[in-house]
Short mmCIF file of C-alpha atoms in Angstrom, two decimals:
data_model
loop_
_atom_site.label_atom_id
_atom_site.label_comp_id
_atom_site.label_asym_id
_atom_site.label_seq_id
_atom_site.Cartn_x
_atom_site.Cartn_y
_atom_site.Cartn_z
CA MET A 1 -56.04 158.34 4.59
CA PHE A 2 -55.04 157.96 0.98
CA GLU A 3 -56.64 161.54 0.43
CA GLY A 4 -53.60 163.28 2.14
CA HIS A 5 -50.94 161.97 -0.04
CA ASP A 6 -48.53 164.46 -1.56
CA PRO A 7 -49.46 164.51 -5.00
CA TYR A 8 -46.23 165.54 -6.38
CA LEU A 9 -44.73 162.63 -4.83
CA VAL A 10 -46.90 160.40 -6.05
CA ALA A 11 -46.86 161.42 -9.56
CA LEU A 12 -42.71 160.74 -9.16
CA SER A 13 -43.65 157.42 -7.67
CA VAL A 14 -45.55 156.40 -10.81
CA VAL A 15 -42.93 158.00 -13.49
CA ILE A 16 -39.85 156.00 -10.98
CA ALA A 17 -41.83 152.71 -11.52
CA ILE A 18 -42.75 153.41 -15.64
CA LEU A 19 -38.99 154.17 -15.73
CA GLY A 20 -38.06 150.78 -13.89
CA GLY A 21 -40.64 149.11 -15.98
CA TYR A 22 -38.96 150.45 -19.21
CA THR A 23 -35.91 149.44 -18.36
CA GLY A 24 -36.00 145.89 -16.67
CA PHE A 25 -38.62 145.30 -19.49
CA GLY A 26 -35.72 146.06 -22.28
CA LEU A 27 -33.40 144.19 -21.05
CA ALA A 28 -35.55 141.29 -20.30
CA ALA A 29 -36.15 141.45 -24.23
CA ARG A 30 -32.91 141.53 -25.78
CA ILE A 31 -32.09 137.51 -23.63
CA ARG A 32 -34.00 136.11 -26.40
CA GLY A 33 -32.04 137.27 -28.68
CA GLY A 34 -28.62 137.62 -28.14
CA PRO A 35 -25.91 134.79 -27.56
CA ASP A 36 -25.88 132.57 -24.91
CA SER A 37 -23.27 134.38 -22.86
CA ALA A 38 -25.23 137.16 -21.78
CA HIS A 39 -28.54 135.70 -21.38
CA ARG A 40 -27.73 135.72 -16.81
CA LEU A 41 -26.54 139.12 -17.33
CA LEU A 42 -29.12 140.45 -18.71
CA LEU A 43 -31.80 138.51 -17.06
CA ALA A 44 -29.98 140.11 -13.83
CA GLY A 45 -30.14 143.23 -14.87
CA ALA A 46 -33.90 142.60 -15.97
CA ALA A 47 -34.86 141.77 -12.51
CA PHE A 48 -32.43 144.38 -10.89
CA PHE A 49 -33.98 147.29 -12.58
CA LEU A 50 -37.60 145.74 -12.05
CA ALA A 51 -37.07 144.94 -8.39
CA VAL A 52 -35.33 148.41 -8.09
CA GLY A 53 -38.61 150.11 -9.90
CA ILE A 54 -40.85 148.36 -7.68
CA TRP A 55 -39.53 148.70 -4.15
CA THR A 56 -38.53 152.62 -4.87
CA MET A 57 -42.10 153.58 -6.03
CA HIS A 58 -43.37 151.98 -2.87
CA PHE A 59 -40.66 153.87 -0.66
CA VAL A 60 -42.10 157.39 -2.87
CA GLY A 61 -45.16 156.35 -1.98
CA MET A 62 -45.02 156.41 1.93
CA LEU A 63 -43.05 159.34 2.05
CA ALA A 64 -46.52 160.45 0.06
CA ALA A 65 -47.86 159.28 2.04
CA PRO A 66 -49.11 161.56 6.00
CA LEU A 67 -48.03 158.53 8.20
CA PRO A 68 -47.98 160.06 12.21
CA VAL A 69 -45.03 162.13 13.46
CA GLY A 70 -42.20 160.31 15.06
CA THR A 71 -42.82 156.80 12.78
CA VAL A 72 -39.30 155.38 11.62
CA TYR A 73 -38.65 152.64 9.28
CA LEU A 74 -37.28 149.24 10.57
CA VAL A 75 -34.42 148.36 8.40
CA LEU A 76 -34.71 144.50 8.76
CA PRO A 77 -38.00 144.57 7.46
CA THR A 78 -36.81 146.84 5.04
CA ILE A 79 -34.38 145.37 3.45
CA ILE A 80 -36.29 141.75 3.60
CA SER A 81 -39.07 143.68 1.35
CA PHE A 82 -36.28 144.60 -1.28
CA LEU A 83 -35.13 141.24 -1.01
CA ILE A 84 -38.08 139.30 -1.35
CA CYS A 85 -39.09 141.33 -4.75
CA ALA A 86 -35.87 140.74 -6.04
CA LEU A 87 -36.16 136.83 -5.71
CA VAL A 88 -39.75 136.61 -7.24
CA VAL A 89 -39.30 139.13 -9.94
CA GLY A 90 -35.77 136.77 -11.03
CA ILE A 91 -37.49 133.19 -10.66
CA SER A 92 -40.37 134.99 -13.38
CA LEU A 93 -38.48 136.39 -15.76
CA PHE A 94 -36.14 132.85 -15.94
CA PHE A 95 -39.55 131.10 -15.85
CA VAL A 96 -40.76 132.53 -18.70
CA SER A 97 -37.18 133.08 -20.54
CA VAL A 98 -36.46 129.27 -21.00
CA GLY A 99 -37.75 126.84 -22.55
CA GLU A 100 -41.22 127.16 -23.95
CA PRO A 101 -43.12 129.92 -22.69
CA SER A 102 -46.87 127.78 -22.58
CA MET A 103 -50.34 129.74 -20.94
CA LEU A 104 -49.85 128.19 -17.34
CA ARG A 105 -45.94 128.71 -16.94
CA VAL A 106 -46.92 132.31 -17.34
CA VAL A 107 -50.26 132.80 -15.72
CA SER A 108 -47.96 130.64 -12.82
CA SER A 109 -44.78 133.24 -13.42
CA ALA A 110 -47.49 135.63 -13.47
CA VAL A 111 -49.10 134.58 -9.60
CA LEU A 112 -45.49 134.36 -8.41
CA LEU A 113 -44.56 137.67 -9.11
CA GLY A 114 -47.77 139.37 -7.80
CA LEU A 115 -48.00 137.87 -4.99
CA GLY A 116 -44.56 138.95 -4.48
CA ILE A 117 -45.38 142.64 -4.97
CA ALA A 118 -47.57 142.00 -3.16
CA SER A 119 -45.41 140.96 0.06
CA MET A 120 -42.96 143.53 -0.86
CA HIS A 121 -45.47 145.86 0.16
CA TYR A 122 -47.22 144.88 3.16
CA VAL A 123 -43.66 143.55 4.62
CA GLY A 124 -42.57 147.05 4.18
CA MET A 125 -45.60 148.15 5.52
CA HIS A 126 -45.50 145.95 8.33
CA GLY A 127 -41.74 147.92 8.61
CA LEU A 128 -42.86 151.08 9.89
CA SER A 129 -42.95 151.53 13.92
CA GLY A 130 -44.26 154.31 15.84
CA ASP A 131 -46.82 155.02 18.48
CA PHE A 132 -49.61 154.02 16.55
CA ALA A 133 -52.25 150.87 15.52
CA MET A 134 -51.86 149.50 11.94
CA ALA A 135 -54.82 147.57 10.05
CA HIS A 136 -56.25 146.75 6.64
CA ALA A 137 -59.19 146.28 5.42
CA PRO A 138 -59.82 142.77 3.61
CA GLY A 139 -61.30 143.69 1.03
CA LEU A 140 -58.72 146.14 -0.81
CA VAL A 141 -56.31 143.70 0.69
CA VAL A 142 -57.91 140.94 -1.79
CA LEU A 143 -58.27 143.70 -4.36
CA SER A 144 -54.90 145.73 -4.55
CA ILE A 145 -53.22 141.49 -4.99
CA ALA A 146 -55.39 140.99 -8.03
CA ILE A 147 -54.03 144.45 -9.16
CA ALA A 148 -50.88 143.05 -8.36
CA ILE A 149 -50.93 139.76 -10.56
CA ALA A 150 -52.74 142.00 -13.54
CA ALA A 151 -49.64 144.08 -13.57
CA ALA A 152 -47.28 141.26 -13.08
CA TYR A 153 -49.45 139.20 -15.65
CA GLY A 154 -48.90 142.61 -18.33
CA GLY A 155 -45.30 142.97 -17.44
CA LEU A 156 -44.74 139.13 -18.35
CA ARG A 157 -47.16 139.53 -21.56
CA ALA A 158 -45.15 142.48 -22.22
CA PHE A 159 -41.02 140.66 -22.33
CA LEU A 160 -42.42 137.64 -23.92
CA ALA A 161 -43.83 140.02 -27.14
CA ARG A 162 -40.27 141.35 -27.15
CA HIS A 163 -41.46 144.63 -28.40
CA GLY A 164 -39.36 147.61 -29.19
CA GLY A 165 -39.71 151.51 -29.22
CA VAL A 166 -43.46 152.94 -29.13
CA GLN A 167 -44.30 149.75 -28.10
CA LEU A 168 -42.30 148.91 -25.17
CA MET A 169 -42.83 152.16 -23.54
CA LEU A 170 -46.70 151.69 -23.99
CA SER A 171 -46.26 148.15 -21.65
CA ALA A 172 -43.97 150.29 -19.49
CA VAL A 173 -46.28 153.21 -18.76
CA ALA A 174 -49.24 150.47 -18.08
CA PHE A 175 -46.83 148.38 -16.50
CA GLY A 176 -45.78 151.52 -14.14
CA PHE A 177 -49.68 152.62 -13.66
CA ALA A 178 -50.36 148.88 -12.44
CA VAL A 179 -48.31 148.43 -9.95
CA SER A 180 -49.01 152.40 -8.90
CA GLY A 181 -52.55 151.47 -8.90
CA MET A 182 -51.57 148.72 -6.75
CA HIS A 183 -49.63 150.10 -3.93
CA TYR A 184 -52.43 153.64 -3.79
CA THR A 185 -55.16 150.42 -3.54
CA ALA A 186 -53.32 148.71 -0.72
CA MET A 187 -52.70 152.62 0.70
CA ALA A 188 -56.66 153.44 0.93
CA GLY A 189 -57.02 150.42 3.00
CA MET A 190 -54.92 150.82 5.33
CA GLN A 191 -56.09 152.43 8.58
CA ILE A 192 -53.72 153.94 11.37
CA ALA A 193 -54.72 154.81 14.56
CA PRO A 194 -53.06 156.23 18.03
CA SER A 195 -52.25 153.27 20.01
CA GLY A 196 -52.36 154.09 23.75
CA GLY A 197 -48.92 154.87 24.87
CA GLU A 198 -47.69 151.10 22.93
CA ALA A 199 -45.45 151.53 20.37
CA HIS A 200 -46.58 149.66 16.55
CA HIS A 201 -43.44 147.71 17.18
CA HIS A 202 -41.00 147.41 19.68
CA MET A 203 -37.87 149.89 18.45
CA ASP A 204 -35.24 147.24 19.67
CA GLY A 205 -33.87 146.48 16.17
CA LEU A 206 -32.38 149.11 13.63
CA ALA A 207 -34.39 152.16 12.73
CA ALA A 208 -33.74 154.72 10.01
CA SER A 209 -36.11 158.12 9.81
CA SER A 210 -38.08 159.64 6.67
CA GLN A 211 -34.84 161.88 6.70
CA MET A 212 -32.46 158.84 5.94
CA LEU A 213 -34.99 156.90 3.61
CA SER A 214 -34.97 159.74 2.03
CA LEU A 215 -31.37 159.66 0.77
CA VAL A 216 -31.72 155.85 0.07
CA VAL A 217 -34.53 156.55 -2.06
CA THR A 218 -33.19 159.56 -3.84
CA LEU A 219 -29.40 157.67 -4.33
CA LEU A 220 -32.34 155.25 -6.24
CA CYS A 221 -33.97 157.24 -8.66
CA PHE A 222 -30.76 158.19 -9.84
CA VAL A 223 -29.41 154.46 -10.62
CA ILE A 224 -33.16 154.38 -12.34
CA ALA A 225 -32.50 157.26 -14.20
CA ALA A 226 -29.23 156.05 -15.06
CA GLY A 227 -30.09 152.99 -16.33
CA PHE A 228 -33.07 154.51 -18.51
CA LEU A 229 -31.05 156.90 -20.97
CA LEU A 230 -28.46 153.69 -20.97
CA SER A 231 -31.34 151.52 -22.09
CA LEU A 232 -31.87 154.82 -24.69
CA VAL A 233 -28.66 154.95 -26.69
CA PRO A 234 -28.05 152.93 -29.72
CA ASP A 235 -27.66 149.13 -30.11
CA PRO A 236 -24.76 149.56 -32.43
CA ARG A 237 -25.33 146.50 -34.78
CA LYS A 238 -29.03 147.40 -35.18
CA THR A 239 -27.22 150.87 -35.95
CA ALA A 240 -25.31 149.00 -39.08
CA VAL A 241 -28.07 147.28 -39.89
CA ALA A 242 -30.06 150.85 -40.26
CA ILE A 243 -27.42 152.18 -42.14
CA ALA A 244 -26.53 149.77 -44.30
CA SER A 245 -30.41 149.17 -45.08
CA ALA A 246 -30.43 153.37 -46.50
CA ALA A 247 -27.78 153.02 -48.30
CA GLY A 248 -28.28 151.50 -51.16
CA GLY A 249 -26.03 152.49 -53.84
CA SER A 250 -22.94 151.85 -51.54
CA SER A 251 -20.42 148.78 -51.45
CA ASP A 252 -21.20 147.77 -48.01
CA SER A 253 -25.08 147.44 -49.18
CA ALA A 254 -24.15 145.57 -52.16
CA GLU A 255 -21.78 143.27 -50.14
CA LEU A 256 -24.88 142.51 -47.74
CA ALA A 257 -27.22 141.95 -50.29
CA GLY A 258 -24.70 139.54 -51.70
CA ALA A 259 -24.62 137.74 -48.28
CA ALA A 260 -28.74 138.14 -48.43
CA THR A 261 -28.96 136.14 -51.75
CA VAL A 262 -27.36 133.13 -51.84
CA GLN A 263 -27.66 130.19 -54.17
CA ALA A 264 -30.50 127.48 -53.57
CA ASP A 265 -28.17 124.65 -54.08
CA PRO A 266 -24.48 125.83 -52.89
CA PRO A 267 -21.97 122.87 -52.97
CA LEU A 268 -21.88 119.83 -50.83
CA ARG A 269 -18.51 120.36 -48.27
CA PRO A 270 -16.04 118.00 -49.45
CA THR A 271 -14.82 115.25 -47.55
CA PRO A 272 -11.85 112.65 -46.69
CA LEU A 273 -10.85 111.11 -50.11
CA GLY A 274 -13.94 112.81 -52.49
CA GLY A 275 -15.97 110.21 -49.90
CA ILE A 276 -14.72 106.93 -51.02
CA GLY A 277 -14.92 104.62 -48.18
CA GLN A 278 -17.09 106.55 -46.06
CA PRO A 279 -20.29 105.10 -44.73
CA PRO A 280 -23.73 106.62 -47.28
CA ARG A 281 -24.92 109.53 -45.72
CA ALA A 282 -27.85 109.49 -43.91
CA PRO A 283 -30.94 111.69 -45.25
CA PRO A 284 -31.16 115.04 -44.08
CA ALA A 285 -34.04 115.65 -40.99
CA ARG A 286 -37.08 117.13 -42.83
CA ARG A 287 -38.13 117.79 -39.55
CA LEU A 288 -36.95 118.98 -35.43
CA PRO A 289 -38.33 117.99 -32.15
CA LEU A 290 -38.89 120.73 -30.03
CA GLU A 291 -39.91 120.27 -26.23
CA GLY A 292 -42.89 121.92 -24.53
CA ALA A 293 -44.10 121.63 -21.35
CA ASP A 294 -47.61 119.65 -22.86
CA GLY A 295 -45.12 117.76 -25.41
CA THR A 296 -42.58 116.80 -28.11
CA HIS A 297 -43.04 119.70 -31.22
CA PHE A 298 -41.71 119.21 -34.51
CA ILE A 299 -40.53 122.25 -37.00
CA ASP A 300 -39.98 121.87 -40.09
CA ALA A 301 -35.65 122.47 -41.30
CA ALA A 302 -36.44 125.06 -43.58
CA ASP A 303 -37.63 127.18 -40.92
CA VAL A 304 -34.76 126.81 -38.34
CA ARG A 305 -32.56 129.67 -38.58
CA SER A 306 -30.44 128.52 -36.20
CA VAL A 307 -29.32 125.95 -33.67
CA THR A 308 -27.32 126.36 -30.20
CA ALA A 309 -25.75 124.12 -27.62
CA ASP A 310 -27.52 124.38 -24.25
CA ALA A 311 -25.39 121.38 -22.15
CA HIS A 312 -25.92 118.23 -23.41
CA TYR A 313 -29.29 119.45 -25.56
CA THR A 314 -29.78 122.90 -28.33
CA LYS A 315 -32.11 125.41 -28.80
CA VAL A 316 -34.12 126.40 -31.77
CA HIS A 317 -34.72 129.41 -32.94
CA ASP A 318 -37.42 130.24 -35.79
CA GLY A 319 -37.36 133.46 -36.01
CA THR A 320 -39.61 134.52 -33.31
CA ARG A 321 -38.17 132.45 -30.06
CA GLU A 322 -36.03 129.74 -29.34
CA ARG A 323 -37.23 126.01 -27.82
CA MET A 324 -35.28 123.65 -26.43
CA CYS A 325 -34.12 120.57 -29.05
CA PRO A 326 -33.17 117.41 -27.13
CA TRP A 327 -30.01 116.87 -29.97
CA SER A 328 -26.94 117.71 -29.43
CA ILE A 329 -24.99 119.69 -30.97
CA SER A 330 -23.48 117.26 -32.73
CA GLU A 331 -25.93 115.35 -33.76
CA ALA A 332 -28.26 118.49 -34.81
CA GLU A 333 -24.76 118.78 -37.28
CA ALA A 334 -24.88 115.66 -38.72
CA LEU A 335 -28.15 115.43 -38.78
CA LEU A 336 -29.34 118.89 -40.73
CA ASP A 337 -28.66 119.11 -44.79
CA PRO A 338 -25.05 120.67 -45.41
CA ARG A 339 -26.05 122.65 -47.92
CA LEU A 340 -28.10 124.84 -45.83
CA PHE A 341 -27.23 124.38 -42.60
CA LEU A 342 -23.50 125.28 -41.68
CA ARG A 343 -21.66 125.19 -38.32
CA VAL A 344 -19.77 128.58 -37.74
CA HIS A 345 -19.30 128.67 -34.00
CA ARG A 346 -18.59 125.28 -31.49
CA SER A 347 -21.87 126.42 -30.08
CA HIS A 348 -23.69 127.50 -32.93
CA ILE A 349 -25.20 125.97 -36.43
CA VAL A 350 -26.72 128.85 -38.66
CA ALA A 351 -29.28 128.26 -41.36
CA ILE A 352 -27.71 130.04 -44.31
CA PRO A 353 -30.94 130.93 -46.61
CA HIS A 354 -31.29 132.86 -43.88
CA VAL A 355 -28.56 134.95 -43.33
CA THR A 356 -29.37 139.24 -44.21
CA LEU A 357 -26.12 140.11 -42.55
CA VAL A 358 -22.40 139.40 -41.98
CA ARG A 359 -20.07 141.66 -40.19
CA LYS A 360 -16.76 141.96 -38.98
CA GLU A 361 -16.14 142.17 -35.02
CA GLY A 362 -13.40 141.52 -33.32
CA ASP A 363 -11.18 138.24 -34.05
CA GLY A 364 -14.37 137.00 -35.39
CA ALA A 365 -17.54 137.59 -36.91
CA VAL A 366 -20.86 138.34 -36.42
CA ILE A 367 -24.15 136.95 -38.75
CA GLU A 368 -27.77 138.37 -38.66
CA LEU A 369 -30.61 136.11 -39.17
CA ASP A 370 -33.79 137.21 -40.66
CA GLY A 371 -37.34 136.47 -39.08
CA PRO A 372 -40.19 138.78 -37.11
CA SER A 373 -37.37 138.58 -34.41
CA PRO A 374 -34.23 138.68 -36.40
CA HIS A 375 -31.11 137.69 -34.07
CA ARG A 376 -27.31 137.53 -34.33
CA VAL A 377 -24.65 134.71 -33.95
CA PRO A 378 -20.90 134.41 -33.65
CA VAL A 379 -18.84 133.67 -35.91
CA SER A 380 -15.63 131.68 -34.77
CA ARG A 381 -12.41 133.44 -36.60
CA ALA A 382 -11.76 130.02 -38.15
CA LYS A 383 -15.15 129.79 -40.01
CA ILE A 384 -14.87 133.11 -41.37
CA ALA A 385 -13.64 132.39 -44.53
CA GLU A 386 -15.74 129.19 -44.95
CA VAL A 387 -18.99 131.47 -44.61
CA LYS A 388 -17.41 134.29 -47.44
CA ALA A 389 -17.31 131.49 -49.53
CA ARG A 390 -21.02 130.30 -48.75
CA LEU A 391 -22.38 133.24 -48.76
CA GLY A 392 -20.69 134.22 -52.27
CA LEU A 393 -18.17 136.97 -50.86
CA ALA A 394 -14.65 134.99 -51.34
CA ARG A 395 -14.79 136.14 -55.67
CA ARG A 396 -15.19 139.76 -54.35
CA THR A 397 -11.53 140.81 -54.24
CA ALA A 398 -11.97 143.55 -56.09
#
């Protein structure tokens, strides 16, 4: 069965899996660094492209297989196989994109995703209809499921690493070969034999020929290619940072340098009547509680880059990742040191000493904060003047 595959279609299926993995992981890697409003869109896009890449790779591999003449594809199982793939990919990415990505959560998500990929494959296989009987070698079925789980784990680890460029491409290549390896391992364990005139499936359902499936797969290949090309378009915000870093003598770079060099002790924000008649402010919190899968952790306030509202709770970014904090955004504003932190938006608080870039955008502005994984925070129009004053930019009138 395996030896009769069309080598060109086999190669195409691997390329499709790689492109789908690159596009999906590229979108997923932006989830933790993007604003809240973009999280759902990025998660949906990542799940869509990963699912389409995996599903399209599977059916290109089916077109490459030497199936008996007259084989058709039942539409309902074929659609169900795609829905299974999209559902488990979305759930797995969601589980590891919110809260603390503990090892237990990552492994559980990888097992779920791997079982989903294997289920997609075998549901799609049994959507074949023709004058034959199909059987699978149990050992290779188990091996294909193990490969699917390993591929899912590697993909999720790539997502959590939030790599870009060469590292992202290497992760996508490894994922593409792993998913393809799962498919062709399962195909190697499939045996097809004549059924003595009795069809493998009843033909009373809606069916599609190989030619019709080829058209659908071709369309999806264009979708994946388009998504891949769009993912290569540079992020204008990152481009602006790179240009500003390269232009050492320009006024823009001087402004960025001023933004990055913040006084250690900026003045306290004034209170009504200079504080007369107001209750004394409680000492600022030195540590923030963070909820994890194994309990409550604590982070030094000096390591906090930003605090973002999330319903009645907040998400704290430490320059590497976001984690859940039980404080509300109002509690965080009241408890954090006002000399170091500033609420720049109704949903965002930033640590002024960690600001590396401030840039006008639309009616408001955008702040970038340092760390191993720099991230951006929006600034409301009403807060722009205060942000500039805290960063020492308001004095630049000439």
